[in-house]
Short mmCIF file of C-alpha atoms in Angstrom, two decimals:
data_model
loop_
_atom_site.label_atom_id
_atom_site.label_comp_id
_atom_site.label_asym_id
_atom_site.label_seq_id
_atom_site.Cartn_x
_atom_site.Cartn_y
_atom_site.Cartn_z
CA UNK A 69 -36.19 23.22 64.83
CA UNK A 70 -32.97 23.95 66.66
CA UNK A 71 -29.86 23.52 63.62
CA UNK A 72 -26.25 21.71 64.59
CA UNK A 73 -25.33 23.17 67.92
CA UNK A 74 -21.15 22.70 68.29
CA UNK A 75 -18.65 23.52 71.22
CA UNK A 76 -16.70 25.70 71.31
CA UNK A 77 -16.46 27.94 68.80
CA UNK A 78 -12.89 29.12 68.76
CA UNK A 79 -10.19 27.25 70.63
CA UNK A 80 -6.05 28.09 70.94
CA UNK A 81 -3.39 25.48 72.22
CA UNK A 82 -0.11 25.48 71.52
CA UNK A 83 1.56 22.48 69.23
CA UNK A 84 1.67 19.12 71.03
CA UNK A 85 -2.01 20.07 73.24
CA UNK A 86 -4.92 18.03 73.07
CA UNK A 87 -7.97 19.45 72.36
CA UNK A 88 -11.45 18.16 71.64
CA UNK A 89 -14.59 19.45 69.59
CA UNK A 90 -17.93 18.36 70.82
CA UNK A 91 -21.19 17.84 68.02
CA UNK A 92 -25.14 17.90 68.49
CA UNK A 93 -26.67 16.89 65.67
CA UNK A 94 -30.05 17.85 64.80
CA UNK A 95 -32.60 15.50 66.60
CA UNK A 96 -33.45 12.49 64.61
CA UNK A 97 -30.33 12.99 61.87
CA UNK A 98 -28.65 9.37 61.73
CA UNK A 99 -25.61 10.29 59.66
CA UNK A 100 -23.22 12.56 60.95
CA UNK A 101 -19.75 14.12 59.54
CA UNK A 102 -16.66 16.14 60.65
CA UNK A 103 -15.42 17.77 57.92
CA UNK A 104 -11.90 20.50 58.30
CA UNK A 105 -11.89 23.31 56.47
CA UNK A 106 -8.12 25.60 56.14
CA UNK A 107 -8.18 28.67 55.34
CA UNK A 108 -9.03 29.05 51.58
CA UNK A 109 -10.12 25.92 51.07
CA UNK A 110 -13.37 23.26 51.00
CA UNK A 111 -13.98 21.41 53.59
CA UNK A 112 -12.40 17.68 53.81
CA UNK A 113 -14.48 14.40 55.04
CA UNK A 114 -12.39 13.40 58.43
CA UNK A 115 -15.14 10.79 59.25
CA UNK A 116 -18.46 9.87 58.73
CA UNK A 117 -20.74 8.05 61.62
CA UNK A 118 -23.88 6.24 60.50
CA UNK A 119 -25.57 6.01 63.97
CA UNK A 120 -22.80 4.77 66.05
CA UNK A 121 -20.82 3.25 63.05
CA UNK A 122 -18.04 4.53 61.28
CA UNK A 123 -19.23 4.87 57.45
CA UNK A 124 -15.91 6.32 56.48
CA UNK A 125 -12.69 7.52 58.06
CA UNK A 126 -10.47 7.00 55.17
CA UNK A 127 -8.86 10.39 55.48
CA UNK A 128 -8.48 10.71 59.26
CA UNK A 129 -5.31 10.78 60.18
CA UNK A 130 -5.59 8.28 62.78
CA UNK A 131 -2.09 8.62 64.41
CA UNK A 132 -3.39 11.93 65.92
CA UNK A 133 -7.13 12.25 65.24
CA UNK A 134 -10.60 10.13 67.38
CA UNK A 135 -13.58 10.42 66.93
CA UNK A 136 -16.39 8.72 68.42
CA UNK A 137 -20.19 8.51 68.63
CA UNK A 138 -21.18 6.40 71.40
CA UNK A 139 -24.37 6.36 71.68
CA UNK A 140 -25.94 7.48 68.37
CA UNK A 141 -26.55 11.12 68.69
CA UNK A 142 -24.07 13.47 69.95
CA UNK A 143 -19.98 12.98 68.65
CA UNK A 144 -16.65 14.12 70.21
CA UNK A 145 -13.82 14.63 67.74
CA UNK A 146 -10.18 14.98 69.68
CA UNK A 147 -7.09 15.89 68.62
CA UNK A 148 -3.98 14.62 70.55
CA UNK A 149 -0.80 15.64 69.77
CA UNK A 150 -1.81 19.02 68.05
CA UNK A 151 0.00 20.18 65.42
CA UNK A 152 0.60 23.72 63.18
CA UNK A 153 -1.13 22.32 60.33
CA UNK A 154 -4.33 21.06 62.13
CA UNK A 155 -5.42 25.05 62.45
CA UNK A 156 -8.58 24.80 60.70
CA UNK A 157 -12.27 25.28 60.75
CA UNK A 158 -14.16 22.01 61.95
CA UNK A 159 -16.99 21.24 60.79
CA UNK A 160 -19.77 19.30 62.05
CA UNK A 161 -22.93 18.18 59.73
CA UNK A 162 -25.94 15.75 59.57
CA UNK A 163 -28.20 14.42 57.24
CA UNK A 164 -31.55 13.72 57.50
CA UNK A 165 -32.44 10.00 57.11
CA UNK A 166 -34.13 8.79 54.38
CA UNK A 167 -32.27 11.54 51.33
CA UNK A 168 -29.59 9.20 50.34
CA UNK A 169 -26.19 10.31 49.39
CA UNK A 170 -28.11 13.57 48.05
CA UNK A 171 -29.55 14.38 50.70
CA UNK A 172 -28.80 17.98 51.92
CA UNK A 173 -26.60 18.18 54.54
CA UNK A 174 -26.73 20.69 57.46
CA UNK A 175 -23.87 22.41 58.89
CA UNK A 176 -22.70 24.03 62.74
CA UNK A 177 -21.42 27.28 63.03
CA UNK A 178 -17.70 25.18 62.99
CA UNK A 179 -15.07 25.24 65.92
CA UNK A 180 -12.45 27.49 65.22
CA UNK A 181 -9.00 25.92 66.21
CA UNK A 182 -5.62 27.72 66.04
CA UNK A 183 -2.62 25.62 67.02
CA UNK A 184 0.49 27.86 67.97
CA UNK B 157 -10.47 10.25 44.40
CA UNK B 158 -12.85 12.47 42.36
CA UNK B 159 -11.03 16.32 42.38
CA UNK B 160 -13.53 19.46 41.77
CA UNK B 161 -12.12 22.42 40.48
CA UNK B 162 -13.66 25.78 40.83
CA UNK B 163 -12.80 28.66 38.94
CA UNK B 164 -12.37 31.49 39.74
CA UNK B 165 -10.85 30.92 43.04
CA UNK B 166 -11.61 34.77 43.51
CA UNK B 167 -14.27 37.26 42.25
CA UNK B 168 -14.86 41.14 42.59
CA UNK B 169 -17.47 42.72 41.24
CA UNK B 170 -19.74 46.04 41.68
CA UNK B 171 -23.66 45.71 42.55
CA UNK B 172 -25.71 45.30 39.62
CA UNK B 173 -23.15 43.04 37.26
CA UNK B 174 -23.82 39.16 36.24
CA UNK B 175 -21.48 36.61 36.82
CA UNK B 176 -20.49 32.49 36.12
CA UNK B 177 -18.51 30.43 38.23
CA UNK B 178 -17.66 26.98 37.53
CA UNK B 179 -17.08 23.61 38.78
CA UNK B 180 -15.11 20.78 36.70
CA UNK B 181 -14.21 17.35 36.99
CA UNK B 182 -13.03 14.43 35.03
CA UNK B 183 -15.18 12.26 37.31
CA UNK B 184 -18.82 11.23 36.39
CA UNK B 185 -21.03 12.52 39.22
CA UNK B 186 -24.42 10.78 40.04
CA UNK B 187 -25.37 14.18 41.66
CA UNK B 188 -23.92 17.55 42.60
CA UNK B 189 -24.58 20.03 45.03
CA UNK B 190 -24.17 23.79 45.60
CA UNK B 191 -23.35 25.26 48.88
CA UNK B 192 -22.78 29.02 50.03
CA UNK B 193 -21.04 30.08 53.09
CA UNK B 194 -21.18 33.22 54.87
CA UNK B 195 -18.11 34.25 57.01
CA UNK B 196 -17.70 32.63 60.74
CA UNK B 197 -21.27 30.26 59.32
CA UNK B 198 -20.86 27.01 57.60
CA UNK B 199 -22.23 26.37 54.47
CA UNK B 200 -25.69 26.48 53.61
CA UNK B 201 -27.70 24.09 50.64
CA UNK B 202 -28.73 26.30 47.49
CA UNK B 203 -29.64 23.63 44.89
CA UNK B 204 -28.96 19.79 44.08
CA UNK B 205 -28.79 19.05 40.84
CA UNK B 206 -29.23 14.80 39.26
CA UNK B 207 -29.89 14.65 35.89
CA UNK B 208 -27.25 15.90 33.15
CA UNK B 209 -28.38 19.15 31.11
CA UNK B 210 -30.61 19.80 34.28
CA UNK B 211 -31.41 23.53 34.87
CA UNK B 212 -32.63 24.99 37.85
CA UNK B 213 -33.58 28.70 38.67
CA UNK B 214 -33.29 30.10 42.48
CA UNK B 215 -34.24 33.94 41.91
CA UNK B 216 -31.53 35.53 40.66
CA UNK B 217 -29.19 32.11 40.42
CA UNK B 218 -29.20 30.24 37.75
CA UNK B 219 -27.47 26.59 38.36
CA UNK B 220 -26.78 24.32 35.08
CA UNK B 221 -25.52 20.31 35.45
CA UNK B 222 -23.71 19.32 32.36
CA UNK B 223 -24.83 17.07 30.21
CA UNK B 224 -21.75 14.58 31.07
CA UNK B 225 -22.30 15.28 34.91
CA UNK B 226 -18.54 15.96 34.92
CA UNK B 227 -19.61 19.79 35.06
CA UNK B 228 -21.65 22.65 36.52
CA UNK B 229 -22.25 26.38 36.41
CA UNK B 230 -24.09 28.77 38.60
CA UNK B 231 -24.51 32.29 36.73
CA UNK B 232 -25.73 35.10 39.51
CA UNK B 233 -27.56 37.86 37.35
CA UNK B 234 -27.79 41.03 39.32
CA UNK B 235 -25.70 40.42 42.13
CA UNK B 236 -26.22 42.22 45.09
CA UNK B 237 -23.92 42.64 47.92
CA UNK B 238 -25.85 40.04 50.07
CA UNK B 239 -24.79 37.51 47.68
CA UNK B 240 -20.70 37.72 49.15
CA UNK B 241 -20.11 34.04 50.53
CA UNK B 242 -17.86 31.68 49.33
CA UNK B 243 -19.33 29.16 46.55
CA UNK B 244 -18.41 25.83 47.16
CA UNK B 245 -20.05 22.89 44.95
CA UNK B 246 -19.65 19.36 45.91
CA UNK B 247 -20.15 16.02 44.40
CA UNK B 248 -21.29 12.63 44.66
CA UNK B 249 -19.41 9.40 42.80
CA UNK B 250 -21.56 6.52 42.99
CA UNK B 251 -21.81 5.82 46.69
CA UNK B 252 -19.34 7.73 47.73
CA UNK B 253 -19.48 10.50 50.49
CA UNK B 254 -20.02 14.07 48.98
CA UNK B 255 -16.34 15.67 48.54
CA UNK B 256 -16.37 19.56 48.16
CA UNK B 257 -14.03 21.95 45.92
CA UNK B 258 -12.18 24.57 47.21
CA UNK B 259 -15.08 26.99 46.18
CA UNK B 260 -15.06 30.50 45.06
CA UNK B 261 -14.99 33.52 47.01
CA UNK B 262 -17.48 36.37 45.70
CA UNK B 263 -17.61 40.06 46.84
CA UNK B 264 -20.13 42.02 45.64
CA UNK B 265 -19.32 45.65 46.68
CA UNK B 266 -22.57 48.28 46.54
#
């Protein structure tokens, strides 16, 4: 079973770029998340898609950060303007349907993004 | 906004020695997860744990759930270097989304 397949894996812009982060879930996964992960630390919940519908996006800084899941299985997450402090790790996972909110989730190699 | 905290935020230790790291919260949890993650990999499901006092057993890792659920512990007996990652647990609050601590970051060195 191929696992969460995510593009590209390391990206550098300079401050004020765009740049966008593209997620394959595994096949048949409803739920998907973008988490960010800094250096050092856990990852953070940026949004949460529950087929096509946002679950939760409470901590996505919305001024900056999209994110969309059009038609229920792949996701694009974009950031536009970039700034220093969005260098990070991000994250994309999905859960398979069915396991609740402890349900194990499975995690993409991660994008690599450093903003200069 | 539950908040995890893991402790130690750093570990070093030689082949062969047993350690505990831990995960605290003042938040109930209805469930709590462990996850390890390998450099340049994201993290990886070891155990989930539901039911306070809960014990579970993965070879050489030993996970415990607290009897509150505000707590958990995963002792490694034996470590070998394969087990470097960073340890991150994360938890569920009622029907929230799982929220992660900022893990801890084992070396084992041979």
């Amino acid at each position: 079973e191929a696992g969460v397949a995510q593009s590209p894996r390391y990206k550098i812009i300079e401050k004020r770029q765009s740049v966008a982060f593209w997620c394959n879930p595994i096949s048949g996964h409803a739920t998907l998340y973008w988490y960010q992960q800094i250096l050092g630390q856990g990852p953070k919940l940026l949004i949460q898609f529950q087929n096509n519908g946002v679950v939760d996006d409470s901590q996505l800084p919305k001024d900056r950060f999209s994110a969309e899941r059009l038609k229920g299985v792949d996701s694009t997450l974009k950031i536009q303007p970039a700034k220093l402090e969005d260098s990070a790790v991000y994250l994309c996972a999905s859960r398979p349907p069915g396991t609740g909110n402890t349900g194990e989730l499975f995690f993409g190699e991660g994008s690599r993004l450093t903003v200069l | 906004t539950q908040l995890l905290e893991q402790s130690p935020q750093f570990l070093s230790i030689q082949e062969g020695e047993n350690l505990t790291v831990y995960c605290n919260s003042s938040s109930v949890f209805s469930s709590l997860q462990w996850y390890r993650q390998e450099p340049g990999e994201g993290p990886v499901l070891l155990v989930t744990v539901v039911t306070g006092g809960e014990v579970k057993k993965l070879k050489r890792l030993t996970f415990q759930f607290g009897d509150a659920r505000k707590d958990s512990s995963l002792h490694i007996t034996a470590a070998q270097p394969g087990d470097t990652g960073l340890y991150l647990c994360a938890g569920v609050e009622g029907y929230s989304t799982l929220t992660f601590g900022k893990g801890t970051m084992l070396l084992v060195s041979p």
